[in-house]
Amino acid sequence: MKLYSRQQLIKTTLFGVTAGILCTSAVFFAVQKTGKSRTEKNTSESEPAEEFLTAGTESAQTKILEEPPVQKVPVPQTVLNSSQYTQDEEQNILVYEKCNEAVVNITTQVMGINWFLEPVVQDGGSGSGSIIDERGYVVTNVHVINKANKINISLADGTSYPGTVVGMDIESDIAVLKFDPPENVKLKTIDFGDSNTLKVGQKVIAIGNPFALERTMTTGIISGLGRPIQESANVIIRNMIQTDAAINPGNSGGPLLDTNGRMVGINTMIISNSGSSAGIGFAVPVSTAQRVVNDLLKYGKVRRGTIQIEPVQMTSSIAQYAGLKINYGILVSQVKEGSSAEKAGIRGGTKPVQYGSRFNSTTIYLGGDIITGIDGIDIRTYADYTSALESKRPNDSVTVTVFRNGNFEKIKVLLDGTDTDTESKGTAL
């Protein structure tokens, strides 16, 4: 063990204290220098970052300005007008808005007999019609107003007017009515289209008053063209338009429209076991309607070409009694003297016989020609005969096939006119 003097201990203590102070000071200054160095380094690193952001922002702005403008993709018109409707829906809406106010509701009253055998006025049928002229002319079906004692025409705004009959044509089931609107009322009308250019599969629209529900619209397609439809015992309407657009009682007389809102037919009848639409409806083509309407307005009736004979429907009893080989066609009982038929060589009968029941008999003449065809159309019934001449005009030439002396012969016949006066009885459209 080493011994130290008191003086040495004092010196050693002072030296240690001084060395501690110096070490402490050195450490302090070293720490301060290190902190300052780190601060300067952080500061120097932050400045370039700020310059980068600024440069980056300027570069992005410059790039956006230099890029060409983006071209806009055209938006379909239907979406621009109303994105909630398809093109087909918009088409339907436009046709309805264009035409619905020109479709009228027709109701009738007829004369009936009550339990006391007294004449009384009763509600008749109802149907539809189309305003075809601003003066108040309406086209509809004959069966809508048949036997009517009073006719009432209701417009879309709820106003009603009494209607009068301008003319009716049973062969085409077309009638023209007239009502008198006030002078300050401007009527909406429906234009005639072209039924000769229709195609099977083409879209059509029907507007009418089914079951008294005013101005109802249904859509469908043309299912067939040129359909001959027998409307009654003596009437066959040829060239009818068949459609699957829903047509119900009350639609009769209303328009069948194309997608431009033009009338291409007049809804007339349906085939159905229930009386409601079964997807088989028929309309008179507008080509027929135009011809009939013009004659009804001008003459009050339709002027058709006629073969001036007394026609008799052939039956099995007539064929058996006369010893003929055929029991169909139209027997020519007599030919009008001086007519075109007589000049063409059509022969009437020479043997008079009583035909019919004992209390309701008539005289017919046997031995004449039997008409079995007109212009290639088979004639088996009187309805066939009238429908074959429905579209013919006076002075038209037709080829008539007749059964004579056991053989079939063809004869060219110039059609005569009816006894209608040439003087106009109405106003042409």
Short mmCIF file of N, CA and C in Angstrom, two decimals, residues 99-230:
data_model
loop_
_atom_site.label_atom_id
_atom_site.label_comp_id
_atom_site.label_asym_id
_atom_site.label_seq_id
_atom_site.Cartn_x
_atom_site.Cartn_y
_atom_site.Cartn_z
N CYS A 99 -101.37 12.92 -82.31
CA CYS A 99 -102.63 12.45 -82.89
C CYS A 99 -103.79 12.28 -81.92
N ASN A 100 -103.53 12.19 -80.63
CA ASN A 100 -104.62 11.80 -79.73
C ASN A 100 -105.77 12.79 -79.71
N GLU A 101 -105.48 14.08 -79.88
CA GLU A 101 -106.55 15.08 -79.85
C GLU A 101 -107.40 15.05 -81.11
N ALA A 102 -106.92 14.35 -82.14
CA ALA A 102 -107.71 14.23 -83.38
C ALA A 102 -108.57 12.98 -83.39
N VAL A 103 -108.52 12.19 -82.32
CA VAL A 103 -109.35 10.98 -82.21
C VAL A 103 -110.55 11.32 -81.33
N VAL A 104 -111.75 11.03 -81.83
CA VAL A 104 -112.97 11.38 -81.12
C VAL A 104 -113.68 10.12 -80.62
N ASN A 105 -114.52 10.32 -79.63
CA ASN A 105 -115.36 9.24 -79.11
C ASN A 105 -116.77 9.44 -79.66
N ILE A 106 -117.32 8.40 -80.25
CA ILE A 106 -118.65 8.49 -80.87
C ILE A 106 -119.62 7.61 -80.09
N THR A 107 -120.69 8.20 -79.62
CA THR A 107 -121.76 7.45 -78.96
C THR A 107 -123.07 7.71 -79.69
N THR A 108 -123.95 6.72 -79.68
CA THR A 108 -125.21 6.83 -80.42
C THR A 108 -126.39 6.48 -79.54
N GLN A 109 -127.54 6.92 -79.98
CA GLN A 109 -128.82 6.53 -79.39
C GLN A 109 -129.70 5.97 -80.50
N VAL A 110 -130.42 4.93 -80.18
CA VAL A 110 -131.27 4.27 -81.17
C VAL A 110 -132.71 4.24 -80.65
N MET A 111 -133.63 4.03 -81.56
CA MET A 111 -135.04 3.95 -81.20
C MET A 111 -135.38 2.50 -80.87
N GLY A 112 -135.93 2.30 -79.69
CA GLY A 112 -136.32 0.96 -79.26
C GLY A 112 -137.79 0.91 -78.87
N ILE A 113 -138.20 -0.26 -78.42
CA ILE A 113 -139.59 -0.48 -78.02
C ILE A 113 -139.60 -0.97 -76.56
N ASN A 114 -140.39 -0.33 -75.72
CA ASN A 114 -140.46 -0.77 -74.32
C ASN A 114 -141.50 -1.89 -74.16
N TRP A 115 -141.75 -2.28 -72.88
CA TRP A 115 -142.67 -3.38 -72.60
C TRP A 115 -144.10 -3.09 -73.04
N PHE A 116 -144.43 -1.82 -73.17
CA PHE A 116 -145.78 -1.43 -73.58
C PHE A 116 -145.85 -1.15 -75.08
N LEU A 117 -144.82 -1.64 -75.79
CA LEU A 117 -144.73 -1.48 -77.25
C LEU A 117 -144.74 -0.01 -77.67
N GLU A 118 -144.15 0.82 -76.82
CA GLU A 118 -144.04 2.24 -77.14
C GLU A 118 -142.60 2.54 -77.59
N PRO A 119 -142.45 3.41 -78.58
CA PRO A 119 -141.09 3.75 -79.03
C PRO A 119 -140.37 4.60 -77.99
N VAL A 120 -139.16 4.21 -77.65
CA VAL A 120 -138.34 4.95 -76.70
C VAL A 120 -136.92 5.04 -77.23
N VAL A 121 -136.22 6.09 -76.81
CA VAL A 121 -134.82 6.27 -77.20
C VAL A 121 -133.94 5.51 -76.22
N GLN A 122 -133.04 4.70 -76.75
CA GLN A 122 -132.14 3.90 -75.93
C GLN A 122 -130.69 4.16 -76.34
N ASP A 123 -129.79 3.87 -75.40
CA ASP A 123 -128.37 3.99 -75.72
C ASP A 123 -127.99 2.95 -76.76
N GLY A 124 -127.25 3.39 -77.76
CA GLY A 124 -126.80 2.49 -78.79
C GLY A 124 -125.36 2.06 -78.56
N GLY A 125 -124.59 2.00 -79.61
CA GLY A 125 -123.20 1.58 -79.49
C GLY A 125 -122.28 2.77 -79.29
N SER A 126 -121.00 2.47 -79.23
CA SER A 126 -119.98 3.51 -79.12
C SER A 126 -118.75 3.06 -79.91
N GLY A 127 -117.97 4.01 -80.31
CA GLY A 127 -116.78 3.69 -81.10
C GLY A 127 -115.88 4.90 -81.18
N SER A 128 -115.01 4.88 -82.15
CA SER A 128 -114.01 5.93 -82.32
C SER A 128 -114.11 6.51 -83.72
N GLY A 129 -113.45 7.61 -83.91
CA GLY A 129 -113.39 8.25 -85.22
C GLY A 129 -112.17 9.15 -85.30
N SER A 130 -111.83 9.57 -86.52
CA SER A 130 -110.68 10.44 -86.74
C SER A 130 -111.13 11.72 -87.43
N ILE A 131 -110.69 12.85 -86.90
CA ILE A 131 -110.97 14.13 -87.55
C ILE A 131 -110.03 14.27 -88.73
N ILE A 132 -110.58 14.40 -89.92
CA ILE A 132 -109.76 14.46 -91.14
C ILE A 132 -109.79 15.85 -91.78
N ASP A 133 -110.58 16.76 -91.22
CA ASP A 133 -110.66 18.10 -91.78
C ASP A 133 -111.02 19.07 -90.66
N GLU A 134 -110.42 20.26 -90.68
CA GLU A 134 -110.64 21.23 -89.61
C GLU A 134 -112.07 21.75 -89.55
N ARG A 135 -112.84 21.49 -90.59
CA ARG A 135 -114.24 21.94 -90.60
C ARG A 135 -115.15 20.99 -89.85
N GLY A 136 -114.61 19.89 -89.33
CA GLY A 136 -115.40 19.00 -88.50
C GLY A 136 -115.82 17.71 -89.17
N TYR A 137 -115.09 17.27 -90.21
CA TYR A 137 -115.40 16.00 -90.86
C TYR A 137 -114.67 14.86 -90.13
N VAL A 138 -115.41 13.79 -89.88
CA VAL A 138 -114.90 12.65 -89.12
C VAL A 138 -115.14 11.38 -89.92
N VAL A 139 -114.12 10.50 -90.00
CA VAL A 139 -114.29 9.21 -90.65
C VAL A 139 -114.36 8.13 -89.57
N THR A 140 -115.28 7.18 -89.75
CA THR A 140 -115.48 6.09 -88.80
C THR A 140 -116.02 4.88 -89.55
N ASN A 141 -116.51 3.88 -88.81
CA ASN A 141 -117.12 2.70 -89.42
C ASN A 141 -118.64 2.84 -89.50
N VAL A 142 -119.23 2.19 -90.51
CA VAL A 142 -120.69 2.20 -90.63
C VAL A 142 -121.32 1.51 -89.43
N HIS A 143 -120.75 0.40 -88.98
CA HIS A 143 -121.40 -0.34 -87.90
C HIS A 143 -121.37 0.41 -86.57
N VAL A 144 -120.54 1.46 -86.46
CA VAL A 144 -120.52 2.27 -85.24
C VAL A 144 -121.78 3.12 -85.14
N ILE A 145 -122.28 3.59 -86.29
CA ILE A 145 -123.43 4.51 -86.29
C ILE A 145 -124.67 3.88 -86.90
N ASN A 146 -124.61 2.60 -87.23
CA ASN A 146 -125.73 1.96 -87.91
C ASN A 146 -127.00 2.03 -87.07
N LYS A 147 -128.11 2.41 -87.71
CA LYS A 147 -129.43 2.52 -87.07
C LYS A 147 -129.48 3.57 -85.97
N ALA A 148 -128.54 4.50 -85.97
CA ALA A 148 -128.52 5.53 -84.92
C ALA A 148 -129.59 6.57 -85.16
N ASN A 149 -130.29 6.91 -84.10
CA ASN A 149 -131.27 7.99 -84.14
C ASN A 149 -130.62 9.32 -83.78
N LYS A 150 -129.56 9.24 -82.99
CA LYS A 150 -128.83 10.43 -82.57
C LYS A 150 -127.37 10.07 -82.42
N ILE A 151 -126.48 10.97 -82.89
CA ILE A 151 -125.04 10.74 -82.83
C ILE A 151 -124.39 11.86 -82.03
N ASN A 152 -123.52 11.48 -81.09
CA ASN A 152 -122.81 12.46 -80.28
C ASN A 152 -121.30 12.25 -80.46
N ILE A 153 -120.58 13.35 -80.73
CA ILE A 153 -119.14 13.30 -80.97
C ILE A 153 -118.44 14.06 -79.85
N SER A 154 -117.58 13.36 -79.10
CA SER A 154 -116.86 13.96 -77.97
C SER A 154 -115.40 14.15 -78.33
N LEU A 155 -114.87 15.36 -78.03
CA LEU A 155 -113.48 15.67 -78.32
C LEU A 155 -112.60 15.41 -77.11
N ALA A 156 -111.29 15.58 -77.30
CA ALA A 156 -110.32 15.29 -76.24
C ALA A 156 -110.47 16.24 -75.05
N ASP A 157 -110.94 17.48 -75.29
CA ASP A 157 -111.08 18.43 -74.19
C ASP A 157 -112.38 18.26 -73.42
N GLY A 158 -113.18 17.24 -73.77
CA GLY A 158 -114.41 16.96 -73.05
C GLY A 158 -115.66 17.56 -73.66
N THR A 159 -115.52 18.43 -74.64
CA THR A 159 -116.68 19.03 -75.29
C THR A 159 -117.35 18.02 -76.21
N SER A 160 -118.67 18.16 -76.35
CA SER A 160 -119.44 17.23 -77.19
C SER A 160 -120.28 18.02 -78.18
N TYR A 161 -120.46 17.43 -79.35
CA TYR A 161 -121.23 18.07 -80.41
C TYR A 161 -122.13 17.03 -81.08
N PRO A 162 -123.32 17.44 -81.51
CA PRO A 162 -124.16 16.51 -82.29
C PRO A 162 -123.56 16.29 -83.67
N GLY A 163 -123.61 15.06 -84.14
CA GLY A 163 -123.05 14.74 -85.45
C GLY A 163 -124.13 14.35 -86.44
N THR A 164 -123.88 14.63 -87.70
CA THR A 164 -124.80 14.24 -88.77
C THR A 164 -124.04 13.34 -89.75
N VAL A 165 -124.78 12.49 -90.46
CA VAL A 165 -124.17 11.56 -91.40
C VAL A 165 -124.07 12.22 -92.78
N VAL A 166 -122.84 12.31 -93.29
CA VAL A 166 -122.62 12.82 -94.64
C VAL A 166 -122.86 11.72 -95.65
N GLY A 167 -122.40 10.52 -95.34
CA GLY A 167 -122.60 9.39 -96.23
C GLY A 167 -122.07 8.11 -95.60
N MET A 168 -122.62 6.97 -96.05
CA MET A 168 -122.19 5.66 -95.56
C MET A 168 -121.97 4.73 -96.75
N ASP A 169 -120.99 3.84 -96.61
CA ASP A 169 -120.72 2.85 -97.64
C ASP A 169 -120.60 1.48 -96.97
N ILE A 170 -121.65 0.67 -97.14
CA ILE A 170 -121.69 -0.63 -96.46
C ILE A 170 -120.60 -1.57 -96.99
N GLU A 171 -120.30 -1.50 -98.29
CA GLU A 171 -119.32 -2.41 -98.89
C GLU A 171 -117.93 -2.28 -98.29
N SER A 172 -117.57 -1.08 -97.81
CA SER A 172 -116.25 -0.89 -97.20
C SER A 172 -116.35 -0.61 -95.70
N ASP A 173 -117.58 -0.51 -95.17
CA ASP A 173 -117.82 -0.22 -93.75
C ASP A 173 -117.21 1.12 -93.34
N ILE A 174 -117.32 2.10 -94.23
CA ILE A 174 -116.77 3.43 -93.94
C ILE A 174 -117.89 4.45 -94.00
N ALA A 175 -117.91 5.34 -93.01
CA ALA A 175 -118.90 6.41 -92.95
C ALA A 175 -118.19 7.73 -92.67
N VAL A 176 -118.77 8.81 -93.14
CA VAL A 176 -118.26 10.15 -92.88
C VAL A 176 -119.32 10.93 -92.11
N LEU A 177 -118.91 11.53 -90.98
CA LEU A 177 -119.79 12.34 -90.15
C LEU A 177 -119.34 13.79 -90.21
N LYS A 178 -120.22 14.69 -89.73
CA LYS A 178 -119.90 16.12 -89.70
C LYS A 178 -120.45 16.71 -88.41
N PHE A 179 -119.61 17.50 -87.73
CA PHE A 179 -120.08 18.30 -86.61
C PHE A 179 -119.57 19.72 -86.80
N ASP A 180 -120.18 20.67 -86.13
CA ASP A 180 -119.86 22.08 -86.32
C ASP A 180 -119.18 22.65 -85.08
N PRO A 181 -117.85 22.77 -85.10
CA PRO A 181 -117.15 23.35 -83.95
C PRO A 181 -117.30 24.87 -83.95
N PRO A 182 -117.15 25.53 -82.79
CA PRO A 182 -117.17 26.99 -82.75
C PRO A 182 -116.05 27.59 -83.60
N GLU A 183 -116.24 28.82 -84.04
CA GLU A 183 -115.27 29.45 -84.92
C GLU A 183 -113.90 29.62 -84.27
N ASN A 184 -113.87 29.77 -82.94
CA ASN A 184 -112.60 30.00 -82.24
C ASN A 184 -111.88 28.69 -81.88
N VAL A 185 -112.44 27.55 -82.27
CA VAL A 185 -111.83 26.25 -81.96
C VAL A 185 -111.08 25.75 -83.19
N LYS A 186 -109.78 25.50 -83.03
CA LYS A 186 -108.97 24.95 -84.11
C LYS A 186 -108.79 23.46 -83.85
N LEU A 187 -109.33 22.65 -84.72
CA LEU A 187 -109.32 21.20 -84.53
C LEU A 187 -108.00 20.60 -84.99
N LYS A 188 -107.53 19.59 -84.27
CA LYS A 188 -106.39 18.79 -84.69
C LYS A 188 -106.91 17.74 -85.69
N THR A 189 -106.12 17.45 -86.70
CA THR A 189 -106.52 16.48 -87.72
C THR A 189 -105.43 15.40 -87.89
N ILE A 190 -105.82 14.30 -88.51
CA ILE A 190 -104.89 13.22 -88.81
C ILE A 190 -104.72 13.14 -90.32
N ASP A 191 -103.48 13.10 -90.76
CA ASP A 191 -103.19 13.02 -92.20
C ASP A 191 -103.29 11.58 -92.69
N PHE A 192 -103.66 11.42 -93.95
CA PHE A 192 -103.67 10.11 -94.59
C PHE A 192 -102.24 9.72 -94.96
N GLY A 193 -101.90 8.46 -94.73
CA GLY A 193 -100.61 7.93 -95.15
C GLY A 193 -100.74 7.16 -96.44
N ASP A 194 -99.87 6.16 -96.63
CA ASP A 194 -99.88 5.34 -97.84
C ASP A 194 -99.89 3.87 -97.44
N SER A 195 -101.03 3.22 -97.63
CA SER A 195 -101.14 1.81 -97.26
C SER A 195 -100.57 0.88 -98.32
N ASN A 196 -100.26 1.41 -99.50
CA ASN A 196 -99.73 0.57 -100.57
C ASN A 196 -98.26 0.20 -100.36
N THR A 197 -97.58 0.91 -99.46
CA THR A 197 -96.16 0.64 -99.22
C THR A 197 -95.93 -0.10 -97.91
N LEU A 198 -96.98 -0.56 -97.26
CA LEU A 198 -96.84 -1.25 -95.98
C LEU A 198 -96.15 -2.60 -96.16
N LYS A 199 -95.45 -3.02 -95.13
CA LYS A 199 -94.75 -4.31 -95.13
C LYS A 199 -95.13 -5.10 -93.88
N VAL A 200 -95.21 -6.41 -94.03
CA VAL A 200 -95.44 -7.26 -92.87
C VAL A 200 -94.25 -7.12 -91.92
N GLY A 201 -94.53 -6.92 -90.64
CA GLY A 201 -93.49 -6.69 -89.65
C GLY A 201 -93.33 -5.23 -89.30
N GLN A 202 -93.93 -4.34 -90.08
CA GLN A 202 -93.82 -2.91 -89.82
C GLN A 202 -94.61 -2.54 -88.56
N LYS A 203 -94.05 -1.65 -87.76
CA LYS A 203 -94.71 -1.22 -86.52
C LYS A 203 -95.89 -0.32 -86.83
N VAL A 204 -97.00 -0.54 -86.12
CA VAL A 204 -98.19 0.30 -86.25
C VAL A 204 -98.72 0.62 -84.85
N ILE A 205 -99.50 1.68 -84.78
CA ILE A 205 -100.04 2.19 -83.51
C ILE A 205 -101.53 2.42 -83.67
N ALA A 206 -102.31 1.97 -82.69
CA ALA A 206 -103.76 2.16 -82.71
C ALA A 206 -104.15 3.08 -81.56
N ILE A 207 -105.02 4.05 -81.86
CA ILE A 207 -105.57 4.94 -80.84
C ILE A 207 -107.09 4.88 -80.94
N GLY A 208 -107.75 4.72 -79.82
CA GLY A 208 -109.20 4.63 -79.82
C GLY A 208 -109.77 4.71 -78.43
N ASN A 209 -111.01 4.26 -78.30
CA ASN A 209 -111.73 4.33 -77.03
C ASN A 209 -112.25 2.96 -76.62
N PRO A 210 -111.36 1.99 -76.36
CA PRO A 210 -111.83 0.65 -76.00
C PRO A 210 -112.53 0.65 -74.65
N PHE A 211 -113.68 -0.04 -74.60
CA PHE A 211 -114.45 -0.15 -73.35
C PHE A 211 -114.72 1.22 -72.74
N ALA A 212 -114.91 2.23 -73.59
CA ALA A 212 -115.21 3.61 -73.17
C ALA A 212 -114.05 4.27 -72.43
N LEU A 213 -112.85 3.72 -72.54
CA LEU A 213 -111.66 4.36 -71.98
C LEU A 213 -111.07 5.25 -73.05
N GLU A 214 -111.24 6.57 -72.88
CA GLU A 214 -110.96 7.50 -73.98
C GLU A 214 -109.48 7.59 -74.31
N ARG A 215 -109.21 7.63 -75.61
CA ARG A 215 -107.90 7.86 -76.19
C ARG A 215 -106.83 6.95 -75.59
N THR A 216 -107.03 5.67 -75.81
CA THR A 216 -106.06 4.65 -75.38
C THR A 216 -105.19 4.26 -76.58
N MET A 217 -103.89 4.13 -76.32
CA MET A 217 -102.96 3.77 -77.39
C MET A 217 -102.40 2.38 -77.16
N THR A 218 -102.35 1.60 -78.25
CA THR A 218 -101.70 0.29 -78.22
C THR A 218 -100.78 0.20 -79.42
N THR A 219 -99.77 -0.65 -79.32
CA THR A 219 -98.81 -0.81 -80.41
C THR A 219 -98.71 -2.27 -80.83
N GLY A 220 -98.22 -2.48 -82.02
CA GLY A 220 -98.04 -3.83 -82.54
C GLY A 220 -97.36 -3.76 -83.89
N ILE A 221 -97.50 -4.81 -84.65
CA ILE A 221 -96.92 -4.86 -85.99
C ILE A 221 -97.99 -5.27 -86.99
N ILE A 222 -97.68 -5.11 -88.26
CA ILE A 222 -98.56 -5.62 -89.31
C ILE A 222 -98.31 -7.12 -89.44
N SER A 223 -99.35 -7.90 -89.20
CA SER A 223 -99.23 -9.36 -89.23
C SER A 223 -99.52 -9.94 -90.61
N GLY A 224 -100.26 -9.22 -91.44
CA GLY A 224 -100.60 -9.71 -92.76
C GLY A 224 -101.22 -8.61 -93.59
N LEU A 225 -101.18 -8.77 -94.90
CA LEU A 225 -101.74 -7.79 -95.83
C LEU A 225 -102.63 -8.51 -96.84
N GLY A 226 -103.58 -7.75 -97.41
CA GLY A 226 -104.43 -8.31 -98.45
C GLY A 226 -105.40 -9.36 -97.98
N ARG A 227 -105.85 -9.27 -96.73
CA ARG A 227 -106.76 -10.26 -96.19
C ARG A 227 -108.20 -9.98 -96.64
N PRO A 228 -108.88 -10.96 -97.26
CA PRO A 228 -110.32 -10.80 -97.54
C PRO A 228 -111.12 -11.27 -96.32
N ILE A 229 -111.90 -10.37 -95.74
CA ILE A 229 -112.65 -10.68 -94.53
C ILE A 229 -114.14 -10.47 -94.80
N GLN A 230 -114.96 -11.48 -94.49
CA GLN A 230 -116.40 -11.37 -94.67
C GLN A 230 -117.00 -10.74 -93.42
#
